[in-house]
PDB file of C-alpha atoms in Angstrom:
ATOM      1  CA  MET A   1      84.767   4.323-109.810  1.00  0.00           C
ATOM      2  CA  PHE A   2      88.604   4.066-110.007  1.00  0.00           C
ATOM      3  CA  LYS A   3      90.725   5.053-107.042  1.00  0.00           C
ATOM      4  CA  GLU A   4      92.455   7.627-109.324  1.00  0.00           C
ATOM      5  CA  ALA A   5      91.898   8.811-112.661  1.00  0.00           C
ATOM      6  CA  VAL A   6      92.496   6.625-115.769  1.00  0.00           C
ATOM      7  CA  ASN A   7      93.424   8.683-118.902  1.00  0.00           C
ATOM      8  CA  LEU A   8      92.806   7.392-122.319  1.00  0.00           C
ATOM      9  CA  PHE A   9      94.559   9.810-124.909  1.00  0.00           C
ATOM     10  CA  LEU A  10      93.093   9.494-128.388  1.00  0.00           C
ATOM     11  CA  LEU A  11      95.218  10.478-131.604  1.00  0.00           C
ATOM     12  CA  HIS A  12      93.219  11.348-134.931  1.00  0.00           C
ATOM     13  CA  HIS A  13      93.952  10.137-138.228  1.00  0.00           C
ATOM     14  CA  ALA A  14      95.809  11.963-141.138  1.00  0.00           C
ATOM     15  CA  GLY A  15      93.873  15.327-142.053  1.00  0.00           C
ATOM     16  CA  GLY A  16      91.419  14.769-139.001  1.00  0.00           C
ATOM     17  CA  ASN A  17      90.732  16.551-135.987  1.00  0.00           C
ATOM     18  CA  LYS A  18      89.467  16.028-132.387  1.00  0.00           C
ATOM     19  CA  TYR A  19      85.756  16.790-133.483  1.00  0.00           C
ATOM     20  CA  ALA A  20      85.818  13.958-135.738  1.00  0.00           C
ATOM     21  CA  TYR A  21      85.919  11.628-132.506  1.00  0.00           C
ATOM     22  CA  GLN A  22      83.265  13.224-130.355  1.00  0.00           C
ATOM     23  CA  GLN A  23      80.843  10.345-131.168  1.00  0.00           C
ATOM     24  CA  LEU A  24      83.291   7.633-129.933  1.00  0.00           C
ATOM     25  CA  LYS A  25      84.217   9.602-127.025  1.00  0.00           C
ATOM     26  CA  SER A  26      80.753   9.531-125.745  1.00  0.00           C
ATOM     27  CA  MET A  27      80.802   6.038-126.000  1.00  0.00           C
ATOM     28  CA  PHE A  28      83.228   5.271-123.155  1.00  0.00           C
ATOM     29  CA  PRO A  29      82.018   4.884-119.504  1.00  0.00           C
ATOM     30  CA  PRO A  30      82.714   7.755-117.103  1.00  0.00           C
ATOM     31  CA  GLU A  31      85.314   6.054-115.271  1.00  0.00           C
ATOM     32  CA  ILE A  32      87.533   6.659-118.103  1.00  0.00           C
ATOM     33  CA  LYS A  33      88.586  10.082-119.112  1.00  0.00           C
ATOM     34  CA  VAL A  34      89.174  10.323-122.812  1.00  0.00           C
ATOM     35  CA  THR A  35      91.225  13.250-123.967  1.00  0.00           C
ATOM     36  CA  LEU A  36      90.927  14.119-127.598  1.00  0.00           C
ATOM     37  CA  LEU A  37      94.369  15.191-128.716  1.00  0.00           C
ATOM     38  CA  GLU A  38      94.545  17.583-131.703  1.00  0.00           C
ATOM     39  CA  LEU A  39      97.728  18.314-134.167  1.00  0.00           C
ATOM     40  CA  PRO A  40      98.400  22.083-135.044  1.00  0.00           C
ATOM     41  CA  GLY A  41      96.731  23.628-138.084  1.00  0.00           C
ATOM     42  CA  ARG A  42      93.210  22.341-137.708  1.00  0.00           C
ATOM     43  CA  GLY A  43      90.176  22.486-135.452  1.00  0.00           C
ATOM     44  CA  ALA A  44      90.828  24.503-132.369  1.00  0.00           C
ATOM     45  CA  ARG A  45      94.346  24.746-133.245  1.00  0.00           C
ATOM     46  CA  MET A  46      93.746  26.007-136.962  1.00  0.00           C
ATOM     47  CA  HIS A  47      95.637  29.298-136.690  1.00  0.00           C
ATOM     48  CA  GLU A  48      98.728  27.466-135.906  1.00  0.00           C
ATOM     49  CA  PRO A  49     101.053  26.449-138.466  1.00  0.00           C
ATOM     50  CA  LEU A  50     101.210  23.006-140.134  1.00  0.00           C
ATOM     51  CA  VAL A  51     103.729  20.706-139.004  1.00  0.00           C
ATOM     52  CA  SER A  52     105.241  18.154-141.354  1.00  0.00           C
ATOM     53  CA  ASP A  53     107.987  16.556-139.180  1.00  0.00           C
ATOM     54  CA  ILE A  54     106.755  13.716-137.167  1.00  0.00           C
ATOM     55  CA  HIS A  55     109.030  14.068-134.326  1.00  0.00           C
ATOM     56  CA  LEU A  56     108.137  17.793-133.789  1.00  0.00           C
ATOM     57  CA  LEU A  57     104.340  16.486-133.637  1.00  0.00           C
ATOM     58  CA  VAL A  58     105.684  14.193-131.272  1.00  0.00           C
ATOM     59  CA  GLU A  59     107.309  16.822-129.021  1.00  0.00           C
ATOM     60  CA  ASP A  60     103.976  19.224-129.283  1.00  0.00           C
ATOM     61  CA  ILE A  61     101.837  16.380-128.015  1.00  0.00           C
ATOM     62  CA  TYR A  62     104.118  15.384-125.266  1.00  0.00           C
ATOM     63  CA  ARG A  63     104.392  18.988-123.972  1.00  0.00           C
ATOM     64  CA  MET A  64     100.573  19.060-123.732  1.00  0.00           C
ATOM     65  CA  ILE A  65     100.054  15.625-121.820  1.00  0.00           C
ATOM     66  CA  SER A  66     103.193  15.725-119.961  1.00  0.00           C
ATOM     67  CA  PRO A  67     101.639  17.056-116.756  1.00  0.00           C
ATOM     68  CA  ALA A  68      98.977  13.936-116.988  1.00  0.00           C
ATOM     69  CA  LEU A  69     101.417  11.286-117.203  1.00  0.00           C
ATOM     70  CA  ASP A  70     102.012  10.505-113.532  1.00  0.00           C
ATOM     71  CA  ALA A  71      98.397   8.960-113.441  1.00  0.00           C
ATOM     72  CA  PRO A  72      97.569   5.666-115.170  1.00  0.00           C
ATOM     73  CA  TYR A  73      97.188   6.279-118.691  1.00  0.00           C
ATOM     74  CA  PHE A  74      96.597   4.810-122.090  1.00  0.00           C
ATOM     75  CA  PHE A  75      96.973   5.748-125.918  1.00  0.00           C
ATOM     76  CA  MET A  76      94.728   5.005-128.633  1.00  0.00           C
ATOM     77  CA  GLY A  77      95.681   6.161-132.265  1.00  0.00           C
ATOM     78  CA  HIS A  78      93.914   5.578-135.581  1.00  0.00           C
ATOM     79  CA  SER A  79      95.997   5.357-138.650  1.00  0.00           C
ATOM     80  CA  MET A  80      98.506   8.187-138.456  1.00  0.00           C
ATOM     81  CA  GLY A  81      97.623   8.579-134.804  1.00  0.00           C
ATOM     82  CA  SER A  82      98.700   4.883-134.095  1.00  0.00           C
ATOM     83  CA  VAL A  83     102.131   5.870-135.112  1.00  0.00           C
ATOM     84  CA  LEU A  84     102.298   9.121-132.962  1.00  0.00           C
ATOM     85  CA  ALA A  85     100.989   6.836-130.024  1.00  0.00           C
ATOM     86  CA  TYR A  86     103.799   4.434-130.716  1.00  0.00           C
ATOM     87  CA  LEU A  87     106.345   7.183-130.773  1.00  0.00           C
ATOM     88  CA  LEU A  88     104.815   8.908-127.852  1.00  0.00           C
ATOM     89  CA  THR A  89     105.227   5.650-125.958  1.00  0.00           C
ATOM     90  CA  ARG A  90     109.073   5.562-126.871  1.00  0.00           C
ATOM     91  CA  LYS A  91     109.123   9.342-126.066  1.00  0.00           C
ATOM     92  CA  SER A  92     107.936   8.709-122.416  1.00  0.00           C
ATOM     93  CA  LEU A  93     110.351   5.904-121.815  1.00  0.00           C
ATOM     94  CA  ARG A  94     113.266   8.350-122.968  1.00  0.00           C
ATOM     95  CA  GLU A  95     111.841  10.896-120.554  1.00  0.00           C
ATOM     96  CA  ASN A  96     111.745   8.151-117.592  1.00  0.00           C
ATOM     97  CA  ARG A  97     108.167   8.486-117.261  1.00  0.00           C
ATOM     98  CA  THR A  98     105.910   5.720-116.671  1.00  0.00           C
ATOM     99  CA  PRO A  99     104.697   4.382-120.245  1.00  0.00           C
ATOM    100  CA  PRO A 100     101.086   3.764-121.188  1.00  0.00           C
ATOM    101  CA  ALA A 101      99.635   0.632-119.601  1.00  0.00           C
ATOM    102  CA  HIS A 102      98.215  -0.517-122.992  1.00  0.00           C
ATOM    103  CA  LEU A 103      98.459   0.799-126.716  1.00  0.00           C
ATOM    104  CA  PHE A 104      95.397   0.652-128.847  1.00  0.00           C
ATOM    105  CA  LEU A 105      96.540   1.003-132.216  1.00  0.00           C
ATOM    106  CA  SER A 106      93.687   1.310-135.287  1.00  0.00           C
ATOM    107  CA  GLY A 107      93.665   1.293-139.080  1.00  0.00           C
ATOM    108  CA  ARG A 108      97.517   1.004-139.991  1.00  0.00           C
ATOM    109  CA  ARG A 109     100.425  -1.328-140.391  1.00  0.00           C
ATOM    110  CA  GLY A 110     103.157  -1.422-137.820  1.00  0.00           C
ATOM    111  CA  PRO A 111     105.647   1.529-138.103  1.00  0.00           C
ATOM    112  CA  ALA A 112     108.158  -0.368-139.895  1.00  0.00           C
ATOM    113  CA  TYR A 113     106.107  -0.573-143.094  1.00  0.00           C
ATOM    114  CA  ALA A 114     104.927   1.882-145.337  1.00  0.00           C
ATOM    115  CA  GLU A 115     101.363   2.221-146.621  1.00  0.00           C
ATOM    116  CA  ASP A 116     101.016   1.079-150.152  1.00  0.00           C
ATOM    117  CA  ASN A 117      98.301   3.636-151.039  1.00  0.00           C
ATOM    118  CA  THR A 118      99.496   6.580-149.449  1.00  0.00           C
ATOM    119  CA  SER A 119     103.130   6.338-150.461  1.00  0.00           C
ATOM    120  CA  GLN A 120     104.235   9.841-152.101  1.00  0.00           C
ATOM    121  CA  SER A 121     100.587  10.754-152.601  1.00  0.00           C
ATOM    122  CA  SER A 122     101.022  14.115-150.808  1.00  0.00           C
ATOM    123  CA  SER A 123     102.598  15.343-154.089  1.00  0.00           C
ATOM    124  CA  LEU A 124      99.900  13.943-156.472  1.00  0.00           C
ATOM    125  CA  PRO A 125      97.879  16.544-158.561  1.00  0.00           C
ATOM    126  CA  LYS A 126      94.705  17.636-156.840  1.00  0.00           C
ATOM    127  CA  ASP A 127      92.414  15.173-158.761  1.00  0.00           C
ATOM    128  CA  ALA A 128      94.662  12.258-158.190  1.00  0.00           C
ATOM    129  CA  PHE A 129      94.788  13.071-154.642  1.00  0.00           C
ATOM    130  CA  ILE A 130      91.217  13.250-153.968  1.00  0.00           C
ATOM    131  CA  ALA A 131      90.804   9.748-155.774  1.00  0.00           C
ATOM    132  CA  VAL A 132      93.450   8.479-152.989  1.00  0.00           C
ATOM    133  CA  LEU A 133      91.014  10.044-150.304  1.00  0.00           C
ATOM    134  CA  GLN A 134      88.131   8.839-151.973  1.00  0.00           C
ATOM    135  CA  GLU A 135      89.534   5.217-151.681  1.00  0.00           C
ATOM    136  CA  LEU A 136      90.253   5.528-148.094  1.00  0.00           C
ATOM    137  CA  GLY A 137      86.725   6.747-147.212  1.00  0.00           C
ATOM    138  CA  GLY A 138      86.132   8.728-144.225  1.00  0.00           C
ATOM    139  CA  ILE A 139      85.175  12.201-146.185  1.00  0.00           C
ATOM    140  CA  PRO A 140      81.585  12.528-147.191  1.00  0.00           C
ATOM    141  CA  GLN A 141      81.077  12.495-151.240  1.00  0.00           C
ATOM    142  CA  GLN A 142      79.635  16.052-150.974  1.00  0.00           C
ATOM    143  CA  ILE A 143      82.704  17.435-149.248  1.00  0.00           C
ATOM    144  CA  LEU A 144      84.939  15.861-151.798  1.00  0.00           C
ATOM    145  CA  GLU A 145      82.975  17.340-154.715  1.00  0.00           C
ATOM    146  CA  ASP A 146      82.746  20.672-152.973  1.00  0.00           C
ATOM    147  CA  GLU A 147      85.768  22.637-154.451  1.00  0.00           C
ATOM    148  CA  GLN A 148      85.901  25.647-151.843  1.00  0.00           C
ATOM    149  CA  ALA A 149      85.809  22.911-148.979  1.00  0.00           C
ATOM    150  CA  MET A 150      88.439  20.828-150.463  1.00  0.00           C
ATOM    151  CA  ASN A 151      90.701  23.816-151.017  1.00  0.00           C
ATOM    152  CA  PHE A 152      90.314  24.320-147.317  1.00  0.00           C
ATOM    153  CA  PHE A 153      91.050  20.715-146.217  1.00  0.00           C
ATOM    154  CA  LEU A 154      93.627  19.838-148.836  1.00  0.00           C
ATOM    155  CA  PRO A 155      96.623  21.548-147.401  1.00  0.00           C
ATOM    156  CA  VAL A 156      96.016  19.959-143.927  1.00  0.00           C
ATOM    157  CA  ILE A 157      95.545  16.323-145.449  1.00  0.00           C
ATOM    158  CA  ARG A 158      98.637  16.840-147.830  1.00  0.00           C
ATOM    159  CA  SER A 159     100.800  17.779-144.872  1.00  0.00           C
ATOM    160  CA  ASP A 160      99.871  15.029-142.583  1.00  0.00           C
ATOM    161  CA  PHE A 161     100.450  12.561-145.598  1.00  0.00           C
ATOM    162  CA  ARG A 162     103.826  14.194-145.881  1.00  0.00           C
ATOM    163  CA  VAL A 163     104.455  13.453-142.122  1.00  0.00           C
ATOM    164  CA  LEU A 164     104.174   9.567-142.825  1.00  0.00           C
ATOM    165  CA  GLU A 165     106.090   9.761-146.128  1.00  0.00           C
ATOM    166  CA  ASN A 166     109.018  11.611-144.523  1.00  0.00           C
ATOM    167  CA  TYR A 167     109.033   9.197-141.119  1.00  0.00           C
ATOM    168  CA  CYS A 168     111.758   6.690-141.279  1.00  0.00           C
ATOM    169  CA  TYR A 169     111.208   3.840-138.733  1.00  0.00           C
ATOM    170  CA  GLU A 170     114.360   3.524-136.283  1.00  0.00           C
ATOM    171  CA  PRO A 171     114.133  -0.349-134.772  1.00  0.00           C
ATOM    172  CA  GLU A 172     114.303  -0.689-130.860  1.00  0.00           C
ATOM    173  CA  PRO A 173     114.049  -3.145-128.371  1.00  0.00           C
ATOM    174  CA  PRO A 174     110.393  -4.266-128.086  1.00  0.00           C
ATOM    175  CA  LEU A 175     108.235  -2.658-125.568  1.00  0.00           C
ATOM    176  CA  ARG A 176     106.880  -4.447-122.602  1.00  0.00           C
ATOM    177  CA  ILE A 177     103.361  -3.080-123.128  1.00  0.00           C
ATOM    178  CA  PRO A 178     100.232  -4.893-124.341  1.00  0.00           C
ATOM    179  CA  VAL A 179      99.089  -3.832-127.669  1.00  0.00           C
ATOM    180  CA  THR A 180      95.497  -4.354-129.268  1.00  0.00           C
ATOM    181  CA  VAL A 181      95.366  -3.799-133.297  1.00  0.00           C
ATOM    182  CA  LEU A 182      92.090  -2.766-134.282  1.00  0.00           C
ATOM    183  CA  LEU A 183      91.386  -3.269-138.106  1.00  0.00           C
ATOM    184  CA  GLY A 184      88.531  -2.807-140.462  1.00  0.00           C
ATOM    185  CA  LYS A 185      87.677  -6.187-142.168  1.00  0.00           C
ATOM    186  CA  ASP A 186      87.587  -4.203-145.663  1.00  0.00           C
ATOM    187  CA  ASP A 187      90.496  -1.999-144.859  1.00  0.00           C
ATOM    188  CA  HIS A 188      92.941  -2.421-147.786  1.00  0.00           C
ATOM    189  CA  SER A 189      95.086   0.118-146.243  1.00  0.00           C
ATOM    190  CA  ALA A 190      96.296  -1.929-143.471  1.00  0.00           C
ATOM    191  CA  HIS A 191      97.865  -5.170-142.963  1.00  0.00           C
ATOM    192  CA  LYS A 192      94.932  -7.520-142.345  1.00  0.00           C
ATOM    193  CA  ALA A 193      96.619  -9.863-140.140  1.00  0.00           C
ATOM    194  CA  GLY A 194      98.147  -6.904-137.921  1.00  0.00           C
ATOM    195  CA  ILE A 195     101.176  -8.916-137.388  1.00  0.00           C
ATOM    196  CA  PRO A 196     103.729  -6.104-138.136  1.00  0.00           C
ATOM    197  CA  TRP A 197     102.421  -4.722-134.992  1.00  0.00           C
ATOM    198  CA  GLN A 198     103.957  -7.809-133.284  1.00  0.00           C
ATOM    199  CA  ASP A 199     107.574  -6.428-133.632  1.00  0.00           C
ATOM    200  CA  ILE A 200     107.214  -3.330-131.397  1.00  0.00           C
ATOM    201  CA  THR A 201     106.049  -5.632-128.189  1.00  0.00           C
ATOM    202  CA  THR A 202     106.954  -8.484-126.053  1.00  0.00           C
ATOM    203  CA  TYR A 203     103.122  -9.201-125.581  1.00  0.00           C
ATOM    204  CA  PRO A 204     101.456 -11.181-128.090  1.00  0.00           C
ATOM    205  CA  ALA A 205      99.588  -8.731-130.423  1.00  0.00           C
ATOM    206  CA  ASP A 206      95.738  -8.901-129.753  1.00  0.00           C
ATOM    207  CA  VAL A 207      94.148  -8.281-133.076  1.00  0.00           C
ATOM    208  CA  ARG A 208      90.533  -7.330-133.170  1.00  0.00           C
ATOM    209  CA  TYR A 209      88.500  -6.782-136.514  1.00  0.00           C
ATOM    210  CA  PHE A 210      85.355  -4.857-137.058  1.00  0.00           C
ATOM    211  CA  GLU A 211      82.849  -4.447-140.147  1.00  0.00           C
ATOM    212  CA  GLY A 212      83.882  -1.620-142.383  1.00  0.00           C
ATOM    213  CA  GLY A 213      86.880  -0.259-144.109  1.00  0.00           C
ATOM    214  CA  HIS A 214      89.652   2.256-143.058  1.00  0.00           C
ATOM    215  CA  PHE A 215      87.169   4.277-140.827  1.00  0.00           C
ATOM    216  CA  PHE A 216      85.422   1.331-139.224  1.00  0.00           C
ATOM    217  CA  LEU A 217      85.751   3.032-135.997  1.00  0.00           C
ATOM    218  CA  PHE A 218      83.229   5.801-137.197  1.00  0.00           C
ATOM    219  CA  GLU A 219      80.791   3.004-138.515  1.00  0.00           C
ATOM    220  CA  ASN A 220      81.100   0.854-135.251  1.00  0.00           C
ATOM    221  CA  PRO A 221      81.749   3.332-132.312  1.00  0.00           C
ATOM    222  CA  VAL A 222      79.856   1.201-129.720  1.00  0.00           C
ATOM    223  CA  ALA A 223      81.800  -1.801-130.434  1.00  0.00           C
ATOM    224  CA  VAL A 224      85.207  -0.078-130.716  1.00  0.00           C
ATOM    225  CA  ALA A 225      84.732   1.677-127.594  1.00  0.00           C
ATOM    226  CA  GLY A 226      83.456  -1.717-125.796  1.00  0.00           C
ATOM    227  CA  VAL A 227      86.565  -3.341-126.741  1.00  0.00           C
ATOM    228  CA  VAL A 228      88.906  -0.774-125.689  1.00  0.00           C
ATOM    229  CA  ALA A 229      86.956   0.164-122.567  1.00  0.00           C
ATOM    230  CA  GLU A 230      86.686  -3.673-121.516  1.00  0.00           C
ATOM    231  CA  GLN A 231      90.636  -3.960-121.514  1.00  0.00           C
ATOM    232  CA  VAL A 232      91.052  -0.741-119.701  1.00  0.00           C
ATOM    233  CA  MET A 233      88.549  -1.711-116.781  1.00  0.00           C
ATOM    234  CA  ALA A 234      90.241  -5.289-116.780  1.00  0.00           C
ATOM    235  CA  ARG A 235      93.638  -3.543-116.274  1.00  0.00           C
ATOM    236  CA  PHE A 236      92.595  -1.466-113.276  1.00  0.00           C
ATOM    237  CA  GLN A 237      89.745  -3.899-111.799  1.00  0.00           C
ATOM    238  CA  HIS A 238      91.525  -3.910-108.526  1.00  0.00           C
ATOM    239  CA  GLN A 239      91.343   0.017-108.239  1.00  0.00           C
ATOM    240  CA  ILE A 240      87.630   0.249-108.619  1.00  0.00           C
ATOM    241  CA  ILE A 241      85.761   1.141-105.371  1.00  0.00           C
TER     242      ILE A 241
END
């Protein structure tokens, strides 16, 4: 056990919610307190209005987690969640809070690089937009073919895609924080070398590959959690009692 709580805040992908990550959460050892964060307009927050401004989303999440930032913590984000994790780190520094001890950034290029297959996708007609989602994976085919289900989910997914389309990267001095980049070997929506994330840190970016496509972490939750937990435990090995 650690002498003090070690928090891992996990940020979901575009169109996702915290429930999608319950299995991954269960793979972490009990020494790590995993908190699944959720954006407005979906899941447990479905009655709140959707937000298409990434900076408002960062403010929203920061308010939720601010009381816990005095204890050691880490950010892990997948796809859109990785950009939010990066921006939350910048926010914590602007607020003179202790930054995360490590960033785990999954399934996306660095924040300075647009995604080729989601650029301006939010305004596509329904069938074309569903084809983009089908290419990315992560949504069962039976859901994609269920008109009622897609009418429910599409506004959320379009809103999140719009978040990324409207985001403009602002260069800043690199962070003095270790970064691990997690990528699917068959994920064509992310830079396979992971090098663009190197721009944000003074540490050598640690790039890890897993079998699978964009949603490899759902296919390999044990392996993904193992890599993250290993680095978290190593970072606080001296605090284990």
